[in-house]
Tab-separated table of C-alpha atoms and ligand atoms in Angstrom:
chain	number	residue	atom	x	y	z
A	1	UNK	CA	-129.781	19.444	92.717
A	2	UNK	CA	-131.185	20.154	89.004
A	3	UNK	CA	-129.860	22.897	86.631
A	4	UNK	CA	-131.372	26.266	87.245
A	5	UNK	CA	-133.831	27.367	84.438
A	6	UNK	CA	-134.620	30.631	83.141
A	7	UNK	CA	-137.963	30.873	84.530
A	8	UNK	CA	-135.788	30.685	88.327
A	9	UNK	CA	-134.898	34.380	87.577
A	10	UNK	CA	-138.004	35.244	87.836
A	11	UNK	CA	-139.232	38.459	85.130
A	12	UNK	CA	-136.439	40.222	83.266
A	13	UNK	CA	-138.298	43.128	82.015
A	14	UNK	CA	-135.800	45.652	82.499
A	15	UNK	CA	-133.212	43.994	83.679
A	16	UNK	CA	-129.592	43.761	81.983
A	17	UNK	CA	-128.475	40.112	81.629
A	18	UNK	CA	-125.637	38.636	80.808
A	19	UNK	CA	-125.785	35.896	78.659
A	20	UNK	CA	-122.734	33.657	77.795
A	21	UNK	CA	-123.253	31.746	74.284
A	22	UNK	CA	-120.688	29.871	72.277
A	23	UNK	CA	-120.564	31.583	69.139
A	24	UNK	CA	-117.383	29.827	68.269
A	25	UNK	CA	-117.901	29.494	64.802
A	26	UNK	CA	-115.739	28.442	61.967
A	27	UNK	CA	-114.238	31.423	60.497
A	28	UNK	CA	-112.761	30.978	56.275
A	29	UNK	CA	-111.204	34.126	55.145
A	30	UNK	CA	-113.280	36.059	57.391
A	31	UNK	CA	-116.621	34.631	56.396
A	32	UNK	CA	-118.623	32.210	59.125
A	33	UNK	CA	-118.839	29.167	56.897
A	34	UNK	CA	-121.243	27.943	59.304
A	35	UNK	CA	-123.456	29.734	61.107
A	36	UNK	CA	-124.924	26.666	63.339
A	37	UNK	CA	-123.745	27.887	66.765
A	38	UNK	CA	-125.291	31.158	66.415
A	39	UNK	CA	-128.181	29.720	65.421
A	40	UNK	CA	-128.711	27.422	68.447
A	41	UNK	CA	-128.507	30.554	70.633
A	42	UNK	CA	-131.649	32.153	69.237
A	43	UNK	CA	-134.439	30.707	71.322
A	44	UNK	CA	-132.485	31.615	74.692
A	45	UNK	CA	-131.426	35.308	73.186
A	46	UNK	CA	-135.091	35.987	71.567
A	47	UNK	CA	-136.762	34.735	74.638
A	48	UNK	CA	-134.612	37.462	76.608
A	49	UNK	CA	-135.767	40.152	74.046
A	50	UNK	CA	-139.195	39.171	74.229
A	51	UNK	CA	-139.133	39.656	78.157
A	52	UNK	CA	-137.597	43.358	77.343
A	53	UNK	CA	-134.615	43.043	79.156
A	54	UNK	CA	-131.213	44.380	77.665
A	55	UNK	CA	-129.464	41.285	76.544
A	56	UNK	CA	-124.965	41.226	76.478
A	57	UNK	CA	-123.940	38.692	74.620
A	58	UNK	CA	-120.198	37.746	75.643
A	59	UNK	CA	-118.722	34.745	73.712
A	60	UNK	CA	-114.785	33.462	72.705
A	61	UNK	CA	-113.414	32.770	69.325
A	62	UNK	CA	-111.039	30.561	68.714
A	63	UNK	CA	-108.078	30.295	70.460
A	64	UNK	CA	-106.001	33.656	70.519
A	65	UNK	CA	-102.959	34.484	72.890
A	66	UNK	CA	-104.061	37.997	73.523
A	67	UNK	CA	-106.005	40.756	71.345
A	68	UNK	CA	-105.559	39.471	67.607
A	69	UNK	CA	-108.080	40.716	65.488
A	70	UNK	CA	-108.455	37.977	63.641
A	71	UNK	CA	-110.843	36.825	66.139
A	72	UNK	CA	-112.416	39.327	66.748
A	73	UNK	CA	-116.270	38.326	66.686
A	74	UNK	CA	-117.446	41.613	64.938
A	75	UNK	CA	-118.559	39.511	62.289
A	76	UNK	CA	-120.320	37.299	64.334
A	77	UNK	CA	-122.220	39.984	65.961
A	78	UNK	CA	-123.310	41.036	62.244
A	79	UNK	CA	-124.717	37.505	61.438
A	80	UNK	CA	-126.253	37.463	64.468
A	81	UNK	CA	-127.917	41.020	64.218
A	82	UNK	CA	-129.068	39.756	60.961
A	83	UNK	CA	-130.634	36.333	62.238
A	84	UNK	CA	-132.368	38.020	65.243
A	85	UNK	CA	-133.472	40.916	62.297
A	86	UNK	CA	-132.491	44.024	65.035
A	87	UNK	CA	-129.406	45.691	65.515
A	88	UNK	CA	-126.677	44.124	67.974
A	89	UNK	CA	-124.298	47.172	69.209
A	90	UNK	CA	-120.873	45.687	69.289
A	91	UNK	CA	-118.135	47.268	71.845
A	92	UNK	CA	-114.430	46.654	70.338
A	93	UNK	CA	-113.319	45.945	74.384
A	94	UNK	CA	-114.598	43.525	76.613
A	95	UNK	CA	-114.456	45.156	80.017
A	96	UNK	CA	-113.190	48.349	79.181
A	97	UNK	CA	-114.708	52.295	78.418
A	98	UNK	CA	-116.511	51.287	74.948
A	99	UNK	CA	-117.873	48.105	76.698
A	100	UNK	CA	-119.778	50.096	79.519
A	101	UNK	CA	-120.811	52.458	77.022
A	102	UNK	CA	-122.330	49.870	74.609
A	103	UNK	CA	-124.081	48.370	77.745
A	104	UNK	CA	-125.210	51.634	79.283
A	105	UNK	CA	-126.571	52.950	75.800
A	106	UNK	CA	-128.756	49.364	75.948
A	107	UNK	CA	-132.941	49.924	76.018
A	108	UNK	CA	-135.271	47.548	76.676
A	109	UNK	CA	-135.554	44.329	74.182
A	110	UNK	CA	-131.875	45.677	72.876
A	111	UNK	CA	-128.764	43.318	72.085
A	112	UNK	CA	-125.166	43.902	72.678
A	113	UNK	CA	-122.836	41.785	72.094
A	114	UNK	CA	-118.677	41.896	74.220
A	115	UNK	CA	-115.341	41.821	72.070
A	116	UNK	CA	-113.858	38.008	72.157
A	117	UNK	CA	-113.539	37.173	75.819
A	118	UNK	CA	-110.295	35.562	75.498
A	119	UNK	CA	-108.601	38.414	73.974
A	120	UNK	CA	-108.167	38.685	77.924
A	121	UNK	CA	-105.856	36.077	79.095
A	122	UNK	CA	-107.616	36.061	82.664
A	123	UNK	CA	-110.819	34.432	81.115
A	124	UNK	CA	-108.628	31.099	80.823
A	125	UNK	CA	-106.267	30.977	83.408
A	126	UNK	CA	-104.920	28.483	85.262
A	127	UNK	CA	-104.835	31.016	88.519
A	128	UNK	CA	-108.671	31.056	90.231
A	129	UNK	CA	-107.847	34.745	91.804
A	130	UNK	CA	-106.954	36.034	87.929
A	131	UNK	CA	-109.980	34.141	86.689
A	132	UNK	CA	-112.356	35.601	89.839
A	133	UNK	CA	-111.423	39.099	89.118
A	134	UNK	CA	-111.833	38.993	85.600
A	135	UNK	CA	-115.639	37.183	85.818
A	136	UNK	CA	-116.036	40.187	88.842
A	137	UNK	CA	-115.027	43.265	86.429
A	138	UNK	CA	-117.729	40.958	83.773
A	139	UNK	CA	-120.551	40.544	86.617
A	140	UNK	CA	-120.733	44.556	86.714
A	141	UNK	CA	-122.666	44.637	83.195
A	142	UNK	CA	-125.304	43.015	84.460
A	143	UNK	CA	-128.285	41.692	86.960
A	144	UNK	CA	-128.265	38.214	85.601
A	145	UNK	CA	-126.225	35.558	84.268
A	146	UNK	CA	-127.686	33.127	81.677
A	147	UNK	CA	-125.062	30.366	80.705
A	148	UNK	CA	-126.215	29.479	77.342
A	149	UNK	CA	-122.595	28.064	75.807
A	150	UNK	CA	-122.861	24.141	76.112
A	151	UNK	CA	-119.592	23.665	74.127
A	152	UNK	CA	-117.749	25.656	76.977
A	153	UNK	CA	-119.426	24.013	80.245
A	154	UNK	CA	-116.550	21.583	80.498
A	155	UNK	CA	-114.359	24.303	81.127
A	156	UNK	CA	-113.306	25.746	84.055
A	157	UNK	CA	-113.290	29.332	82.865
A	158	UNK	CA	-113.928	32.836	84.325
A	159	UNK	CA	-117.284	33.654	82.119
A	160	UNK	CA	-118.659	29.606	82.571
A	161	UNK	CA	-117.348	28.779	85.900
A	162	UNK	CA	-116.906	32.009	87.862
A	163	UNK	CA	-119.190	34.677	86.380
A	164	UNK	CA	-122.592	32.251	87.716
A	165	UNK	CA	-121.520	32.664	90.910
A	166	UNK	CA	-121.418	36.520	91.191
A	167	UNK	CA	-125.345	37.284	89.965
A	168	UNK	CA	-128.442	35.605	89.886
A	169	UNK	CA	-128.136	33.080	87.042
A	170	UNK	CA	-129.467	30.178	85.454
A	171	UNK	CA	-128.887	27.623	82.559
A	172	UNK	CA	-130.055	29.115	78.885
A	173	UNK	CA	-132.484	26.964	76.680
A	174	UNK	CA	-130.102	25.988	74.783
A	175	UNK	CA	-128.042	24.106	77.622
A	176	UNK	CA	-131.334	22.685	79.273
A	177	UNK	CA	-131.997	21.106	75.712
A	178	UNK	CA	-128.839	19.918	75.238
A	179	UNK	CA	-128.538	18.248	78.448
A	180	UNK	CA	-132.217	16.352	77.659
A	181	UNK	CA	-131.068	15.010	74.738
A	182	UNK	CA	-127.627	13.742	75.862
A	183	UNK	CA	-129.030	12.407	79.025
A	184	UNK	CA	-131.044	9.660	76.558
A	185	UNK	CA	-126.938	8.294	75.651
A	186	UNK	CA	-126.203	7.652	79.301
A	187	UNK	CA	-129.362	6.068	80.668
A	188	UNK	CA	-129.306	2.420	79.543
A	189	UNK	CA	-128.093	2.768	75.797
A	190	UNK	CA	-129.950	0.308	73.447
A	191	UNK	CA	-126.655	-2.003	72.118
A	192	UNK	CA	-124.709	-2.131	70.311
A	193	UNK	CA	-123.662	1.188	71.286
A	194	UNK	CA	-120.773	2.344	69.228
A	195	UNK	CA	-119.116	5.648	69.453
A	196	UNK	CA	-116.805	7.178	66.597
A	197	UNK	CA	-114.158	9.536	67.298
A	198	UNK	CA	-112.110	11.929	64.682
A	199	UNK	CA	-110.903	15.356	64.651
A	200	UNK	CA	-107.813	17.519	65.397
A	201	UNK	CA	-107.719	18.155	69.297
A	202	UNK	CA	-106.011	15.148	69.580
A	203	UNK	CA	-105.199	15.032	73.372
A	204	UNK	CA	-108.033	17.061	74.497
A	205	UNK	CA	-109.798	13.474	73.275
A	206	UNK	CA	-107.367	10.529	73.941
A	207	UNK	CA	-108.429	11.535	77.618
A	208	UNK	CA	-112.012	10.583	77.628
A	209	UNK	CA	-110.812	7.061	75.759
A	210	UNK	CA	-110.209	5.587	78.755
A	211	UNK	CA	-113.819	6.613	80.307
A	212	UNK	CA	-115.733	5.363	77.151
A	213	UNK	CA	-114.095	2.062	77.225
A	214	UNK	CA	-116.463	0.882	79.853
A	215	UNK	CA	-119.286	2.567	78.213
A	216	UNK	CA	-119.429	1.141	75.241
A	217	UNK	CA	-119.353	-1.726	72.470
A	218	UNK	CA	-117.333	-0.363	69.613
A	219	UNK	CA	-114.693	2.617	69.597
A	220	UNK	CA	-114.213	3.773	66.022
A	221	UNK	CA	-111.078	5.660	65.902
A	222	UNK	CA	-110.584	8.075	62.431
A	223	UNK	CA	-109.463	11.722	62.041
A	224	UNK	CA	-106.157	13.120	63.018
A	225	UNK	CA	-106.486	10.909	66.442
A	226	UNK	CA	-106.118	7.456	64.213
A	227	UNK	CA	-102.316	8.502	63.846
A	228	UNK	CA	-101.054	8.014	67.513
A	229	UNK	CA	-103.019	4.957	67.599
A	230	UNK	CA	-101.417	3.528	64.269
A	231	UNK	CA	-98.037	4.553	65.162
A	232	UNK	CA	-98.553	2.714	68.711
A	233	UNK	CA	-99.322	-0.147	67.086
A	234	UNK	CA	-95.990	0.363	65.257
A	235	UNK	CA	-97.104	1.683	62.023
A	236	UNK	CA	-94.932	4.590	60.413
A	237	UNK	CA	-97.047	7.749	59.902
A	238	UNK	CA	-95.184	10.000	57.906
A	239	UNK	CA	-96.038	13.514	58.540
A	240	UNK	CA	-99.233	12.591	59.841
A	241	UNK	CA	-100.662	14.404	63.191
A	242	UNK	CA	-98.940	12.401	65.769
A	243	UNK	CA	-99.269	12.825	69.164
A	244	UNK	CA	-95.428	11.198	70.282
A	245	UNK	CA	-96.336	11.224	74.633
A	246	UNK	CA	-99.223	9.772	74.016
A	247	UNK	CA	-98.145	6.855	72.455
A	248	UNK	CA	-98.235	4.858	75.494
A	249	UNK	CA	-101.656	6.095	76.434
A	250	UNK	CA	-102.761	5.044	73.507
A	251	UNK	CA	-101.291	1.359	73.823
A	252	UNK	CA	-102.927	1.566	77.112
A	253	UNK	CA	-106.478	1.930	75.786
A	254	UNK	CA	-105.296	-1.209	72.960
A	255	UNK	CA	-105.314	-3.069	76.311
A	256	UNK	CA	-107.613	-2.051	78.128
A	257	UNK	CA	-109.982	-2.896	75.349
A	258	UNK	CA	-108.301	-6.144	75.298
A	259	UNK	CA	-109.432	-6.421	78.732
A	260	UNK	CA	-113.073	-4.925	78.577
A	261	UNK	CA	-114.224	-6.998	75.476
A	262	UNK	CA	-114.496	-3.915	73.720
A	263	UNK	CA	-113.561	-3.564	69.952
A	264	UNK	CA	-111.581	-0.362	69.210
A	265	UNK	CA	-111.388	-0.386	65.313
A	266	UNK	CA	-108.842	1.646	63.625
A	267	UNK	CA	-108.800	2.641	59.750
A	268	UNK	CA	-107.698	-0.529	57.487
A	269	UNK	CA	-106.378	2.014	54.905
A	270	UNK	CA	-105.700	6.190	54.609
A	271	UNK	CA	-105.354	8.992	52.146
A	272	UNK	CA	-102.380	10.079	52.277
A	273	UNK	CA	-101.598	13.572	50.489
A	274	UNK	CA	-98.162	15.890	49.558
A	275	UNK	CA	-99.097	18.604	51.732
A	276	UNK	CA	-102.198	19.782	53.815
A	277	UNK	CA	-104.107	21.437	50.923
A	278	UNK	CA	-106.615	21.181	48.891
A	279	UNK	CA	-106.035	20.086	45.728
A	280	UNK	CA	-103.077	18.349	46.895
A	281	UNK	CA	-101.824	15.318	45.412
A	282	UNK	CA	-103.056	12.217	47.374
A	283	UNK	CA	-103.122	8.347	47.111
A	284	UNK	CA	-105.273	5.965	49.036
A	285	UNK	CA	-102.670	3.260	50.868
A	286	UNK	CA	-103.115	0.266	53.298
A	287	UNK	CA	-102.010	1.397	56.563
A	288	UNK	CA	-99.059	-0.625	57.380
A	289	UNK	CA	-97.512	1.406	53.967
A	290	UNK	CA	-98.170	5.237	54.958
A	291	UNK	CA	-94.442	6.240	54.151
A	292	UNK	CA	-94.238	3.632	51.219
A	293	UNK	CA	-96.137	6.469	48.935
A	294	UNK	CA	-94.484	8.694	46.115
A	295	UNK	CA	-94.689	11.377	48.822
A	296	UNK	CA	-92.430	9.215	51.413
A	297	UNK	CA	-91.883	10.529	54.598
A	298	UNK	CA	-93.366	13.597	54.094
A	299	UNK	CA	-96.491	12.244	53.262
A	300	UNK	CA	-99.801	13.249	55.414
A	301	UNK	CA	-102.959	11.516	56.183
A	302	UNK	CA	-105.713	13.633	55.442
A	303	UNK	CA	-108.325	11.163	55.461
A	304	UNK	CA	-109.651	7.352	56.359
A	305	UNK	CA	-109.261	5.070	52.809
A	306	UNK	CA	-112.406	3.902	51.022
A	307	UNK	CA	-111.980	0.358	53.021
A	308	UNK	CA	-112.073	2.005	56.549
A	309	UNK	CA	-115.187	4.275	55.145
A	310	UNK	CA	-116.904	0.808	54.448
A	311	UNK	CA	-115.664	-0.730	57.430
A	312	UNK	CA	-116.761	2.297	59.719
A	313	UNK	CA	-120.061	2.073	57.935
A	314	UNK	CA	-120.632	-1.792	58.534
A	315	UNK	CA	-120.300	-1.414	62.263
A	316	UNK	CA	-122.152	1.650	62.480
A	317	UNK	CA	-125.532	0.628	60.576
A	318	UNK	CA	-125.925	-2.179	62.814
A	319	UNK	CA	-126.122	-0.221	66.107
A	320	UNK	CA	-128.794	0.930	68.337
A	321	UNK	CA	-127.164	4.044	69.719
A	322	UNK	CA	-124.320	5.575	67.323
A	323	UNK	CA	-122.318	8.825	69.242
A	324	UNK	CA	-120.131	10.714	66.816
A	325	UNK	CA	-117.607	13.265	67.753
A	326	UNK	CA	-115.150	14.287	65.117
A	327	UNK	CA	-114.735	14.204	61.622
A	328	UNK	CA	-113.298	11.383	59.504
A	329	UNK	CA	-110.633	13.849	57.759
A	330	UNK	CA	-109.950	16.964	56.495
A	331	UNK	CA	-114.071	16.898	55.404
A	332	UNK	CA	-112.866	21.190	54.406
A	333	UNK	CA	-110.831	19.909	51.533
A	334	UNK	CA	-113.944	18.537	49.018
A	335	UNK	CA	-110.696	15.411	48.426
A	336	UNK	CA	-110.649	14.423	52.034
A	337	UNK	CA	-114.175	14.358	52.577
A	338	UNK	CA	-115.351	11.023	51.877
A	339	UNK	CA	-114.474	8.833	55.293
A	340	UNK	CA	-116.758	12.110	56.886
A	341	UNK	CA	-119.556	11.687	54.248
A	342	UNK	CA	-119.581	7.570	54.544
A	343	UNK	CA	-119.977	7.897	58.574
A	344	UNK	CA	-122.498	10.671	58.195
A	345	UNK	CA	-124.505	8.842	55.419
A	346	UNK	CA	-123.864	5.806	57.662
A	347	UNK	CA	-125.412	7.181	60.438
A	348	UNK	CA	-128.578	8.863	58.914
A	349	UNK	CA	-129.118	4.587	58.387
A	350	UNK	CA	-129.172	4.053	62.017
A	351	UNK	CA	-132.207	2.552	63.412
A	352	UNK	CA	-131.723	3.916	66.805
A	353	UNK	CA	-130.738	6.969	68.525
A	354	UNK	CA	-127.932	8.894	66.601
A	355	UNK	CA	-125.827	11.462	68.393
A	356	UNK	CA	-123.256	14.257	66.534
A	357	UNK	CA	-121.337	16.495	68.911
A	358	UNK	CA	-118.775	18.888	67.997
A	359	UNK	CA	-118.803	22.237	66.696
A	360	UNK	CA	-116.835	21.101	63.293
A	361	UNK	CA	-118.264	17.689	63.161
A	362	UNK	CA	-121.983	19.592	62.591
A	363	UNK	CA	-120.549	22.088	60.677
A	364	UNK	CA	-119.270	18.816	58.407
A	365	UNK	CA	-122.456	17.188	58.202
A	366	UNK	CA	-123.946	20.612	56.901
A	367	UNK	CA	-121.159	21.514	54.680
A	368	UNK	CA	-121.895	17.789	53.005
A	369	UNK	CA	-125.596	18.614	52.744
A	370	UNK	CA	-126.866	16.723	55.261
A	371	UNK	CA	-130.181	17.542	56.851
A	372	UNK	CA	-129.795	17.950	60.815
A	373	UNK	CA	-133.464	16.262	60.988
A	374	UNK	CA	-131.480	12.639	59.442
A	375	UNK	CA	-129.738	12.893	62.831
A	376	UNK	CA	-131.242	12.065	66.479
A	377	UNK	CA	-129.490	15.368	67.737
A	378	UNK	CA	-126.798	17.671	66.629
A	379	UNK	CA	-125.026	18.777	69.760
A	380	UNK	CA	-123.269	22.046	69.505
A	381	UNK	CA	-120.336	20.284	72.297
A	382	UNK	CA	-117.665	17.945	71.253
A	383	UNK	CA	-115.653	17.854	74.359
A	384	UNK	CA	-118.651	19.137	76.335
A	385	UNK	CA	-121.004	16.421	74.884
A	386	UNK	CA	-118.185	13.999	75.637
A	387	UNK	CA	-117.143	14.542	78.822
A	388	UNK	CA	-121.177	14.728	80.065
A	389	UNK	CA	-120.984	10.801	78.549
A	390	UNK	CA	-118.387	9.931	80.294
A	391	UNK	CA	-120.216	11.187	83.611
A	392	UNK	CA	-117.640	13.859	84.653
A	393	UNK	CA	-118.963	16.838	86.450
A	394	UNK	CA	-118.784	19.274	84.352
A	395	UNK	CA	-117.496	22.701	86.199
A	396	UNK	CA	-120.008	25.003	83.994
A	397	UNK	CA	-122.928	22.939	84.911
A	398	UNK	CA	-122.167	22.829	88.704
A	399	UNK	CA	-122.191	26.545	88.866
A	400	UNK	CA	-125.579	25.898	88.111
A	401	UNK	CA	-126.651	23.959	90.231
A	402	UNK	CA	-126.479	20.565	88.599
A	403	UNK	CA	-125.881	17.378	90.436
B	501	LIG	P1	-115.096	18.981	66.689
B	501	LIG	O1	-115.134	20.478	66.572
B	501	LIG	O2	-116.192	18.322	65.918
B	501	LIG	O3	-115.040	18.528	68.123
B	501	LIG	P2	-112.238	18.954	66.248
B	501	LIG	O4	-112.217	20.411	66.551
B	501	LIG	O5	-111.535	18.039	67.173
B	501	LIG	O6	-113.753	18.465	66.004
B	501	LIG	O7	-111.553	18.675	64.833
B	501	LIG	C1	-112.056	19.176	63.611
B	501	LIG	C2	-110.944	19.319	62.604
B	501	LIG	O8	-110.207	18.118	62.480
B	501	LIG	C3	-111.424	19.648	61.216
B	501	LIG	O9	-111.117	20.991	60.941
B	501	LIG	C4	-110.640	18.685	60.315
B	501	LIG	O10	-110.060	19.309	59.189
B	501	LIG	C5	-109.565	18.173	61.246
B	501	LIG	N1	-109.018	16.859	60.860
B	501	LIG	C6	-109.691	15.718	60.625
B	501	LIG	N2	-108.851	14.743	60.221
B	501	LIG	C7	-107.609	15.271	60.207
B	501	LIG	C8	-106.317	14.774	59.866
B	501	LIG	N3	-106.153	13.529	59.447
B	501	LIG	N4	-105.277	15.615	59.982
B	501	LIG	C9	-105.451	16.891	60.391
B	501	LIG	N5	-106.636	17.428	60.720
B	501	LIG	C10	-107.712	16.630	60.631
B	502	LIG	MG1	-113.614	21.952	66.710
């Protein structure tokens, strides 16, 4: 079966529609410093408006344990009522009195946009009747569903995987496009195919290793992720981001790349800084001597060294199809940018397809003045865009009807 698109629901004139983006956006101080992912839901969201129907916008931010107004995405509803130039009514609840209000107050061609769904623990949890009646309380706003946040589909949550099943719904323009674009990195991949791997969510990613392997020629490993790696190879990190049970995973994939005739390259040499700041004193250092710095064993990798940068760079210029998910190092700190600058500028070289997924990985390549049109595709997925290359079935797209 193919995804459902929006021109399956038929005319929306009128109707209310639900329409679940990923406005997960990176918040500083309580400014978006980068306003990408609302972007990329403006084609789906002004096609709505253009139809007339009354468009709720429900989205998560971040990560919070319960209501923490930190998150809250007020501000994202004010960037995005400034981007779509009309007014976006915000309701400080999701499912509760202001909610309904917000939604019932709604004309024709209006936006509203839900408090952060996962200020409700339901919308995440692990128990499918809590999930069910949380996505049924959500269905009520609406006539339609339009599932238009790819860096969610991976998840088995109550507004990706539930919610689609309890209205009419379909797959937002946004999601179709993405899914185009990614499908050109799984059918027949010119080689060498290399794909580079960074970033914080360590063992969200070691996971998917051991599904690329097969994939692919080259596995560049950088970011906080090169630290379980280096300490399985027996290297001491410090107080670098170490994931200790996966240590054994991670010797694992050395092996099975062994194995596979696949070349996982780690950084040659780091940055290694007194604390995680910026500004923060830092020295560049092979790898083998991470805890042999002025900082000892309190020492942190922040970023790949100059070497690894070059390195990286080598391997990536003379590939056909280049997939990048992750940055380098802590690219927010203008000192620990450079290993995330050398791969981007490395891949804008490419003479092939290049592929960057990941909500802070294109946030990186914008923050360091790139131009998204020196890339084959910015993806607004990390995990998403990774676990579609690895083939998984992803439980957001199912609900709609894919594969
Ligand atoms: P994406 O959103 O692109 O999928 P992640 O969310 O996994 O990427 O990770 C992005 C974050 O990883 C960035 O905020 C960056 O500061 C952080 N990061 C990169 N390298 C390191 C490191 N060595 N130590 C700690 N954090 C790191
Ligand atoms: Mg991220």
């Amino acid at each position: 079966m193919s995804l459902r698109t929006l021109e399956s629901l038929g005319s929306l004139a009128g109707k209310t529609v639900i329409v679940r983006c990923d406005l997960n956006v990176p918040l500083e101080h309580g400014t978006i410093s980068d306003d990408g992912r609302i972007r990329a839901s403006l084609p789906t969201l002004e096609n709505l408006i253009g139809q007339g129907a009354k468009v709720v916008v429900i989205s998560h931010l971040g990560r919070p344990g319960g209501v923490d107004l930190a998150l809250s995405l007020a501000p994202v509803a004010r960037c995005l009522s400034e981007l779509l130039d009309r007014t976006v009514a915000f309701a400080r609840d999701t499912i509760g009195p202001e909610a309904t209000r917000v939604v019932s107050g709604l004309e024709d061609g209006g936006v509203a946009m839900l408090e952060n769904l996962r200020f409700s623990p339901a919308e995440t949890a692990k128990d499918v009747t809590e999930r069910a009646a949380f996505a049924h309380e959500l269905s009520g706003f609406g006539d339609a569903f339009v599932s238009d946040g790819f860096g969610v589909v991976h998840r088995k949550q109550a507004s990706v995987f539930e919610l689609p099943g309890l209205l009419p719904s379909a797959a937002g323009l946004l999601v179709a496009e993405e899914l185009t674009m990614l499908a050109n990195l799984t059918t027949a991949p010119a080689r060498p195919y290399t794909v580079v791997l960074g970033g914080s969510k360590v063992s969200d990613k070691l996971g998917v290793i051991g599904h690329l392997l097969p994939l692919v020629d080259s596995l560049l490993i950088g970011g906080g992720m090169m630290f379980t790696f280096l300490a399985a190879q027996g290297n001491a990190v410090g107080a670098s981001l170490l994931e200790r049970d996966q240590l054994d995973a991670a010797r694992g994939y050395l092996d099975q790349a062994r194995e596979l005739g696949v070349r996982i390259v780690l950084p040659v040499d780091v940055v290694v800084a007194s604390g995680f700041a910026a500004g923060a004193d830092h020295v560049i250092t092979p790898v083998e001597r991470m805890e042999d710095t002025d900082f000892g064993v309190t020492g942190i990798g922040l970023d790949i060294g100059p070497d690894s940068a070059s390195l990286f760079a080598e391997i990536i210029e003379s590939s056909k199809t280049v997939f990048w998910n992750g940055p380098m190092g802590v690219f927010e700190f203008s000192e620990f940018a450079n290993g995330t600058r050398a791969v981007a500028a490395a891949l804008t070289r490419v003479n092939g397809l290049t592929v960057v997924g990941g909500g802070d990985s294109a946030a990186a390549v914008r923050a360091l003045d790139f131009d998204d049109g020196q890339f084959g595709h910015i993806s607004t997925g990390g995990g998403a865009s990774l676990e579609f290359l690895e083939g998984k079935h992803l439980p957001g797209l199912e609900a709609l009807g894919w594969r």
